[in-house]
Each structure stands twice: as C-alpha cells, then as structure tokens.
Amino acid sequence: MIGTPMLQTYAQAARLAARALAAASPSAKNTALLAMAEKLEAQREALYAANQKDLEAAQAAGLPAAKLDRLRLNEKVLQDLRTGLRQVAEMPDPVGEIEGLQIRPNGLQVGRMRVPLGVIGFIYESRPNATVEASALSLKAGNAILLRGGKEAWHSNNALVRLLQEALHEAGLPQEAIQLVPTTDRSAILEMCHLSGLLDLIIPRGGKELIELVQREARMPVLAHAEGVNHLFVDESAHLENAVRIAVNGKAQRPSTCNSLEKVLVHSAIAPVFLPRLAQAMREAQVELRGDERTRAFIPAQPASEQDWHTEYLDLILAVKVVDTLEEALEHIARYGSRHTEVICTEHHGHALRFLREVDASLVLVNASPRFNDGFQLGLGAEIGISTSKLHAYGPMGVKELTTTKFVALGQGQVRE
Amino acid sequence: MIGTPMLQTYAQAARLAARALAAASPSAKNTALLAMAEKLEAQREALYAANQKDLEAAQAAGLPAAKLDRLRLNEKVLQDLRTGLRQVAEMPDPVGEIEGLQIRPNGLQVGRMRVPLGVIGFIYESRPNATVEASALSLKAGNAILLRGGKEAWHSNNALVRLLQEALHEAGLPQEAIQLVPTTDRSAILEMCHLSGLLDLIIPRGGKELIELVQREARMPVLAHAEGVNHLFVDESAHLENAVRIAVNGKAQRPSTCNSLEKVLVHSAIAPVFLPRLAQAMREAQVELRGDERTRAFIPAQPASEQDWHTEYLDLILAVKVVDTLEEALEHIARYGSRHTEVICTEHHGHALRFLREVDASLVLVNASPRFNDGFQLGLGAEIGISTSKLHAYGPMGVKELTTTKFVALGQGQVRE
C-alpha cells in the first residue's frame, strides 16, 4: 500500500525525465532501443526466472490456460520484442520536424513543430510484452512513461523495467523515463487518474470495466478504445466469393480480438444467393449464426434478439440481418456500431465512396477484412493501442500519435499593429 | 429550469443533424454561410432591438462599462462578422480529403480521411459575436454545435441563432446543426458535461472558474486554455531595440488578453544596458514594474514576490528578473510558465534553435511579439479559441482543429493471413 505522495514523486521524476528526453538526440534514443534488444537476449535466463514466478502464482490461483499463455515469456515472444525494438529504432524520429512553414505578410515565418506529449500514464493487464512495446514507442516519441501493469505479471514487469532502465542509463538518458508503479493495487489506477498537471495523457488497455473507470476518473485526456461491434455490409453488387472470404476471415481468424467481425448486413436483392454460401462457409468454420426473420427464411439460424445487435461476442458467433438499401445499412451501423471497424463489400463505385464518407468509425474498409485494423497492418510500424475516441487519434496509435505539434514563429522584431 | 431530458433531446437532434452535415456538400455549407452574412445585414434592426434589451438589463444590473462594450452589437461588430463569414465560406473545405494514401504490400490502399468531429458543445460568456463565429467554424468543419451562452446576451443570442437557423434551412441543411441551449442556468453547464455519448467535444471559453468546472465535470474531451503566464527572455546577444519594442507591444498593446506579456527575463550580461531602456519605455507606456533584487539594482521597481512569478496580471504590470544563462531562463519558464506563449529575443542561432525546441508552449517565438498567438495572425483564417491542452490541438484552433481523421482502406478482397 502506498499513498498519493509516492505516486506523485514518481510522476514528478517522470516530468523531469520528459524534459531531458524532449531535448535528447535521435541517436541517444535509438542507442537505448538497440541496447534494450540486446539485453532481452543477454538477460533472458533472468527474465524466464522472473516470469516463472508469475506463472507459478497464476497457476496456483487457477488462471485459465489462455491467460497463462498470454503471461508467458518464451523465445518466440522475446524474439518478436527484439525485432520490434529494432524496427522502432530504424523509424524516422518524429520530434522536431516543422510542418507547413509559411511566411505571413509581415515576414513572420510560422510553422508547427512536432514535439513529445510529455508524460504518459499506461494502465494495462496481463501481457508483459506490452511493458516493452509501450516503453519503446513512448521513448521514440520523446515521452516519459509511467507503467501500471497487472498483478499477474508483477515479477516479469519488474525484471523487464529494470532491463529497460539499464539501457536508458547506458545511452545517457534518465532512467525515470520508464517507471513501473510500485504496486498493483486498484487504488494506484485512481491515483494515476488524479495526477493532473503531472500526466499529459492516460492510455488504459484492458477490459471494458477498466476503461470506463479511467474515463470517469481521469482529470487528464484519455485515449481509449471501446468494444468493436463491427459490421460487414454485403451490397447488391458485391463479389460474393470475396464477401464470403472476408466474412470468414473477419469472424474466425482470431475471434477474441476487437477488430473481429460481429454482424453481417445483406442486401435483400442478393440474400437468396449469398446467404446459403455464407451459411455453409460459417458452418465449416464452426460459427454459430443468429439471424433476423428474413435471414432465417433462407438459412438455419437462431433468432437474433435486439440485444444481439448491440453485442460484441468475441466468440464464434455471428448475427446476420437482411436490409433493403445502402441507406438502411448506414442507419443500422450508425445506431448499433461502436465506431471501431466497418466494411462494405461492393463493386459499385458510388456506394463505396458513400460508405467511406458517411460511416463514422476508426477504420472504414471497402472489400477487405476488418482484421486489418491494426497498427502493423495499416503501416504505422507499431501501435500502442487503437483509439475510438475521435479527438487527437482515431484508430491505431503509433509513434506519431504519441506526439503533438506546437506553433513556432521566427521573426526579426515583428510586433502587432 | 429544465431537466436533463430536455438537453438530451437537443443533443440527440444535434447528433442526427451532424450525420446529415457530415455528408453535406461544400456548396451547401458555403451557401448557408453566405446567407448568414446577408441576414446579418438584412435583419440588423431586429438584432439591435434584441441587443438593446440585453444592454438595458445589463445596465440595470450595474455591469461595468467594459462588459457592456463587449455585449454591444453595432455596425462595426456586424460588419466584422459578415467579413468573417465570407472568409470562412471561401476557405477550402477540409472534409473528405484523404491524406497519406499508401499501398501496402498486399495491395490494400490505406489513407486517412478528414472527417467532422460530430457534435461540439460550446460554453461561453458575454460576447454575442462568439455565437456567430463558433457556429460558422463548426458548420464549415461539418459539425453540429450546441451553444450555451451567457445570460447577459440571452436576447441577442436567441435572435442570432434564429437567423443562423434560417440560413441553414434555406441551404437545405438541418436547423438542429446550430442550437442554443434554452436556459442560461449554471445547471445547464453541468448537464452538458454529462451528455456522454452525445457530445464529442466541449470547448469552454471564459474565466478560470468556468474552465476548471468543465474540466472537472466533463465526461468527454475538453479543449480549454489555461491562463497565459507568458515570458520574454532577452538573451545576451539580443537586438535591444527589437527587445524593447516587443516587450512594450506584448505588455501594453492590449493587456487584458491571454497572449499578453507578463514577465521579462534578462541575461545578466546585458542587464545594465537593457534594463534602463526597458524601464523608460514601460514608464512611457504607464506600466508598473516589479523586479527581483538584481533588477532593482539597475532600475526602480517594486519588489517581486514568489507569487508574482505565478500571476497572470492581465493589467499594466510587468515582473522582471535577471538570469545568468539560457539554461536558467529555460528552467524558470518550465517552472512558472503556463504553456501558452513564450518568446526569446536573440541574435544567436543556436540559442534560438534550443529555445524553440525545448520550451513547451502552444506558441514559441523568436524575435516577435507574443500578441501573435491568435488564429488570424498565425494564418488559420479564424479561430474558435486557443488550446493549451496538448492533445489534439495545441495553440489556436481553426476549422481543421474541429475535424479529425479516420483510416480508410480500399481493397479487392484482401484478408489477413
């Protein structure tokens, strides 16, 4: 148990570190990132030992196998982390770039300089890899980060953060740029939320309850993702083979992720041809179907209730509905969608453009799987999460989304008339 | 007195209007903006009559002359509003632009499309012009806006909003895109703050108390400005004539604004030459000086207390301090500054670069007056306020800052491996 003064001390140290980091050279930051990769290799036995303690405690506590799996550090996980660190080191440094420099009529040169956000609070649950991934992105963007990990990963996170701090130190950067909050009490989350003036941003990653708690309590901006109630609209002109493939990939490739498909809306003109093909493919993928009345006239499915249209299953379940027009599909998505990921399958140019323009979601796709809503897949290089808040970042957040721009103006004595 | 259900009804109507506006053509929006300008001319007698009621009530309530002045609609105010509306109509439409389209290795085309934020809550105090300015920027960006004006401007705001809604209607756009909250009770502010899921953003403009209330209560993102504790650092190599001119312009041109100069830090090597020149110019501008001990060795000034370094005077008062190095100036600004507007006067290239890079403020200037921290002056065309929050917008907010980007992806059947 610690009280507010201790977290304040951590956050104040982070603020000082953030000032040093904002002025640090790209090469110092990259040296630290590469040193982190080397240490993950050199210290792997110590990491496995720390991780073993967490695994044993988790096993004793009866954690389900899937959770144990996410907690485990093995050669594959460390290899992926090393590759990720090297990739982040190779990315261009975002800090200091001046965008849109223009000369005003009075000769004043005005532009926007990309700068770090400052201090980021990162609240997450079991996976210890997130400790390294979030720290690396935060460092590249010139920020300090205060990490509050889950209690299951306590020993692993401590070992990882010690290693990350060693790398910072060797690169001549302040170790307080990456700190682990010294407790996994729930109270630490509330304390972080109340550190206004000391944290510039909080990113919660985890279940709905955690995210809602942080959104309610935080006195500073929060970048969070809502659940993904994601739709595929199969238009009258859709390429049916593509539509079936996208539906199966969206639903079944990894159903537990937030960018999975949850609902299919089918244009009534092609429902008689499309629905039997969809039903067969979903049967082969072991997906349970729920449908509205019109759907159930064509294929066997459980009746879908009003609640089904609101639900993110994260499971091998799919709800299907027949609609008569693109407008009806747009209405349904506006009403039930969660602004996460929305897809249209169509060969009609005007319908594609209209769907792209009018659907309000962090990623809108034409003729492609919703599973592409991911920082790597969209070309950001790496991500710290997906935002469904519309302010600042909407969609996957990479290094650039962990920075902001300030205005700069270069004069030769200009004053205002 | 109204209860939450009524404000919810307004906000729900705004959400529907926002969907229509997001899909509206640039020409429909511009037609509405130009119709607003025409109606401000055609209906000016009715506007003056409504404004007269407010002025009489304000006079009876004993409002000071400066506040009455801000409340007054006259030919000059209406003319400026008309000019502003025409300028906003002429600006390029930000909505629908796709930035950074790239082709991924699998052929998927990925970009970011600029889209409206949705529904904006705007809470402001006396000036009725803000009703028109904020509505125009919001409309251009494709947003709906819910306005909560001050009680002093109640009749003026009602007349203005009626006129703006007529213009929307004539352009075939939903009138609910611009709505005035039907009460000026303080409770309406709290209700707006709690309309989560219905408002995408709240912008409070007014005194510190209002802004802190909204920041504490709001369940959605807030873009607010803190006070401006703004510094000028006069470096050893400064062009002294420029430095004096910038100091006087910054302090005395319009001392009640948040981008005014409040503190001067002087390098000790030039203090003996610079300070007497500064003191004489400030005397002529009727500015009261407060200084640290070293300053007071060179010029007459009241002693500055610790409190002085924290205070935004918004008055003809200036605090002056002698420092020995650029580092000491940077430290002082990091400690006492409010991230608003910071200036260095220097002819030293390296010092200019370092100040630009390391000072954390919404606008950092070299050799120019802090009074340039303004949307018009920096080339945004118009502004809805200055943000000192670092997320989403840092500095003056124009039309672009009232939009966001979503990811769009164009495929031909791509699925994730």
mmCIF file of C-alpha atoms in Angstrom, chain A residues 91-92 372-383 396 398-399 401, chain B residues 100 102-106 108 110-112 407:
data_model
loop_
_atom_site.group_PDB
_atom_site.id
_atom_site.type_symbol
_atom_site.label_atom_id
_atom_site.label_comp_id
_atom_site.label_asym_id
_atom_site.label_seq_id
_atom_site.Cartn_x
_atom_site.Cartn_y
_atom_site.Cartn_z
ATOM 1 C CA MET A 91 11.898 4.511 -37.864
ATOM 2 C CA PRO A 92 12.426 8.209 -38.615
ATOM 3 C CA PHE A 372 -6.648 -5.099 -40.845
ATOM 4 C CA ASN A 373 -7.463 -2.566 -38.094
ATOM 5 C CA ASP A 374 -4.023 -2.872 -36.526
ATOM 6 C CA GLY A 375 -1.005 -0.555 -36.500
ATOM 7 C CA PHE A 376 1.338 -3.009 -38.231
ATOM 8 C CA GLN A 377 -1.216 -3.902 -40.903
ATOM 9 C CA LEU A 378 -2.020 -0.253 -41.676
ATOM 10 C CA GLY A 379 1.643 0.695 -41.978
ATOM 11 C CA LEU A 380 2.251 2.615 -38.727
ATOM 12 C CA GLY A 381 5.091 0.247 -37.842
ATOM 13 C CA ALA A 382 3.849 -0.472 -34.327
ATOM 14 C CA GLU A 383 0.941 0.529 -32.155
ATOM 15 C CA PRO A 396 -4.369 2.636 -34.299
ATOM 16 C CA GLY A 398 1.739 4.693 -33.449
ATOM 17 C CA VAL A 399 4.732 6.858 -32.588
ATOM 18 C CA GLU A 401 0.110 9.731 -32.203
ATOM 19 C CA GLY B 100 -1.021 9.931 -46.991
ATOM 20 C CA GLN B 102 -0.131 4.387 -49.451
ATOM 21 C CA ILE B 103 -0.275 0.937 -50.999
ATOM 22 C CA ARG B 104 0.549 -1.874 -48.577
ATOM 23 C CA PRO B 105 2.482 -4.967 -49.732
ATOM 24 C CA ASN B 106 -0.804 -6.897 -50.095
ATOM 25 C CA LEU B 108 -4.513 -2.671 -49.801
ATOM 26 C CA VAL B 110 -4.569 2.815 -46.810
ATOM 27 C CA GLY B 111 -5.040 6.521 -46.052
ATOM 28 C CA ARG B 112 -6.601 8.903 -43.551
ATOM 29 C CA PHE B 407 -8.486 5.457 -41.505
#
